[in-house]
């Protein structure tokens, strides 16, 4: 005889329903628990936040920092380098004046004489070296010429640093009106000293011209200029 179950007593057919209902209830309880935990944590943080901030302010008080004055920069002494300019042959130099010996050509200025020749130079204007009256420096003659050279010659620094000395023999023309022209060097020492001697002679005032038979004439004149370091 076969045993038959009643459908009302068969619990297996309701098993999926109860299982689904149990899952829904469990998830609901879990969601409520999580929501409650999150709200509680937020409330706790909100309650503790002022206290924490207050404690942080107490732990880090504001300290006034003293003003730090930077030390002054070190004083570096200024060094002025000595500059020596090399002078070209055609450059005129003007430096600090120094004393030169009271000699202009040999022992004194009186030794300066015109170039000796047996006859006059053959030029278009008729230059003479043998005349009745020699040209003369306008202010004091030979002594005045010596004073002029002593006051106006400037010993170039380039020559001083290299101990350049010697006699620069120059030649120039004293024209009929006493003006000076054609200044050139017959015997030089160094271009720097030669240029200085030529510069000073070119700026001389008008001389008293030389005369031949009572008439002013052009006269060729030579003059040694002495450069000597004291």
Coordinates of C-alpha atoms in Angstrom, one line a residue, residues 8-195:
X8 CA -0.7 20.9 3.5
X9 CA 1.8 18.8 5.4
X10 CA 4.5 19.1 2.7
X11 CA 6.8 21.8 3.9
X12 CA 9.3 21.5 1.0
X13 CA 7.1 23.4 -1.3
X14 CA 7.2 26.5 0.9
X15 CA 10.9 26.4 1.5
X16 CA 11.9 29.0 -1.2
X17 CA 9.4 31.5 0.1
X18 CA 10.6 31.3 3.7
X19 CA 14.2 31.5 2.5
X20 CA 13.5 34.7 0.5
X21 CA 11.6 36.2 3.4
X22 CA 14.5 35.3 5.8
X23 CA 17.0 37.0 3.5
X24 CA 14.9 40.2 3.3
X25 CA 14.6 40.3 7.0
X26 CA 18.3 39.8 7.5
X27 CA 19.2 42.4 5.0
X28 CA 16.8 44.9 6.6
X29 CA 18.3 44.3 10.0
X30 CA 21.8 44.7 8.7
X31 CA 20.9 47.9 6.9
X32 CA 19.3 49.4 10.0
X33 CA 22.4 48.4 12.1
X34 CA 24.8 50.0 9.6
X35 CA 22.7 53.2 9.4
X36 CA 22.6 53.5 13.1
X37 CA 26.4 52.9 13.4
X38 CA 27.2 55.6 10.8
X39 CA 24.9 58.2 12.5
X40 CA 26.3 57.4 15.9
X41 CA 29.9 57.8 14.5
X42 CA 29.0 61.2 12.9
X43 CA 27.4 62.4 16.1
X44 CA 30.4 61.3 18.1
X45 CA 32.8 63.2 15.7
X46 CA 30.6 66.3 15.8
X47 CA 30.6 66.2 19.6
X48 CA 34.4 65.7 19.8
X49 CA 35.4 68.1 17.0
X50 CA 35.2 71.3 19.1
X51 CA 37.1 69.6 21.9
X52 CA 39.8 68.4 19.5
X53 CA 40.1 71.8 17.9
X54 CA 40.4 73.4 21.3
X55 CA 43.0 71.0 22.3
X56 CA 44.9 71.6 19.1
X57 CA 44.9 75.3 19.7
X58 CA 46.2 74.8 23.2
X59 CA 49.0 72.5 22.0
X60 CA 50.3 74.9 19.3
X61 CA 50.3 78.4 20.8
X62 CA 51.4 81.4 18.7
X63 CA 55.0 82.4 19.4
X64 CA 56.2 85.7 18.2
X65 CA 59.4 85.3 16.3
X66 CA 62.1 87.9 16.9
X67 CA 63.0 90.0 13.9
X68 CA 66.3 88.9 12.4
X69 CA 68.4 91.7 11.1
X70 CA 70.7 90.5 8.3
X71 CA 74.4 91.3 8.8
X72 CA 75.7 94.1 6.6
X73 CA 77.6 93.0 3.5
X74 CA 81.4 92.9 3.9
X75 CA 83.3 96.0 2.9
X76 CA 85.5 95.2 -0.1
X77 CA 88.3 97.8 -0.5
X78 CA 88.3 99.4 -4.0
X79 CA 91.3 98.6 -6.0
X80 CA 92.3 101.0 -8.8
X81 CA 94.4 99.1 -11.3
X82 CA 97.3 101.0 -12.8
X83 CA 96.8 101.5 -16.5
X84 CA 99.7 102.1 -18.7
X85 CA 98.8 103.3 -22.2
X86 CA 101.1 102.3 -25.1
X87 CA 101.5 105.4 -27.2
X88 CA 101.7 105.0 -31.0
X89 CA 104.2 107.0 -33.0
X90 CA 101.7 109.5 -34.3
X91 CA 99.8 110.0 -31.0
X92 CA 100.5 113.1 -28.9
X93 CA 100.6 112.4 -25.1
X94 CA 99.8 114.7 -22.2
X95 CA 100.5 113.4 -18.7
X96 CA 101.3 114.8 -15.3
X97 CA 104.1 117.4 -15.4
X98 CA 107.4 116.6 -13.9
X99 CA 110.5 118.6 -13.5
X100 CA 113.2 118.3 -16.2
X101 CA 116.7 119.4 -15.9
X102 CA 117.4 123.0 -16.6
X103 CA 119.1 122.0 -19.8
X104 CA 118.0 122.4 -23.3
X105 CA 120.5 120.9 -25.7
X106 CA 123.7 120.1 -23.9
X107 CA 124.7 122.0 -20.8
X108 CA 122.2 124.8 -21.0
X109 CA 119.6 126.5 -23.3
X110 CA 122.3 128.9 -24.5
X111 CA 124.0 126.0 -26.3
X112 CA 121.1 125.8 -28.8
X113 CA 122.4 127.2 -32.1
X114 CA 121.1 127.3 -35.7
X115 CA 122.3 124.5 -38.0
X116 CA 125.6 125.5 -39.5
X117 CA 125.9 125.5 -43.3
X118 CA 128.1 127.3 -45.8
X119 CA 125.2 128.5 -48.0
X120 CA 121.4 129.0 -47.7
X121 CA 119.0 126.1 -48.2
X122 CA 117.6 125.9 -51.7
X123 CA 113.8 126.0 -51.2
X124 CA 111.1 127.8 -53.0
X125 CA 110.6 130.3 -50.2
X126 CA 114.2 130.8 -49.6
X127 CA 115.1 129.4 -46.1
X128 CA 118.3 130.6 -44.5
X129 CA 120.6 129.2 -41.9
X130 CA 123.2 132.0 -42.0
X131 CA 121.6 135.4 -41.2
X132 CA 122.6 138.7 -39.8
X133 CA 120.2 138.3 -36.8
X134 CA 119.2 135.0 -35.4
X135 CA 115.5 134.3 -34.5
X136 CA 114.8 134.8 -30.8
X137 CA 112.2 133.6 -28.3
X138 CA 110.0 136.5 -27.6
X139 CA 110.0 136.4 -23.8
X140 CA 113.5 136.5 -22.4
X141 CA 115.5 135.0 -25.3
X142 CA 117.2 131.7 -24.5
X143 CA 116.4 131.9 -20.8
X144 CA 112.8 132.5 -21.6
X145 CA 112.8 129.5 -24.0
X146 CA 114.3 127.3 -21.2
X147 CA 111.5 128.4 -18.8
X148 CA 108.9 127.8 -21.5
X149 CA 110.1 124.2 -22.1
X150 CA 110.4 123.5 -18.4
X151 CA 106.8 124.7 -17.7
X152 CA 105.1 123.0 -20.7
X153 CA 106.9 119.7 -21.2
X154 CA 105.0 116.8 -19.5
X155 CA 107.1 113.7 -18.9
X156 CA 104.9 110.9 -20.2
X157 CA 104.0 108.2 -17.6
X158 CA 104.8 105.5 -20.2
X159 CA 108.4 106.9 -20.4
X160 CA 108.6 107.3 -16.6
X161 CA 107.6 103.7 -15.9
X162 CA 110.2 102.4 -18.4
X163 CA 112.9 104.9 -17.3
X164 CA 113.2 106.4 -20.8
X165 CA 115.6 109.3 -20.9
X166 CA 117.7 111.2 -23.4
X167 CA 118.1 114.1 -25.8
X168 CA 115.5 114.6 -28.5
X169 CA 117.1 116.9 -31.2
X170 CA 114.3 118.7 -33.1
X171 CA 114.4 121.1 -36.1
X172 CA 111.8 123.7 -37.0
X173 CA 111.3 126.8 -39.2
X174 CA 110.9 130.3 -37.8
X175 CA 108.9 132.1 -40.6
X176 CA 109.1 135.7 -41.6
X177 CA 106.2 136.6 -39.2
X178 CA 107.8 134.6 -36.3
X179 CA 105.4 131.7 -36.5
X180 CA 106.7 128.1 -36.1
X181 CA 106.3 125.4 -38.7
X182 CA 107.8 122.2 -40.1
X183 CA 108.7 120.8 -36.6
X184 CA 110.4 117.4 -37.0
X185 CA 112.8 115.2 -35.1
X186 CA 116.4 114.9 -36.3
X187 CA 117.5 112.5 -33.5
X188 CA 114.9 110.7 -31.4
X189 CA 115.0 108.6 -28.2
X190 CA 111.6 107.0 -28.2
X191 CA 108.4 107.8 -30.1
X192 CA 106.7 108.9 -26.8
X193 CA 109.4 111.4 -25.9
X194 CA 109.8 112.5 -29.5
X195 CA 106.1 113.3 -29.8

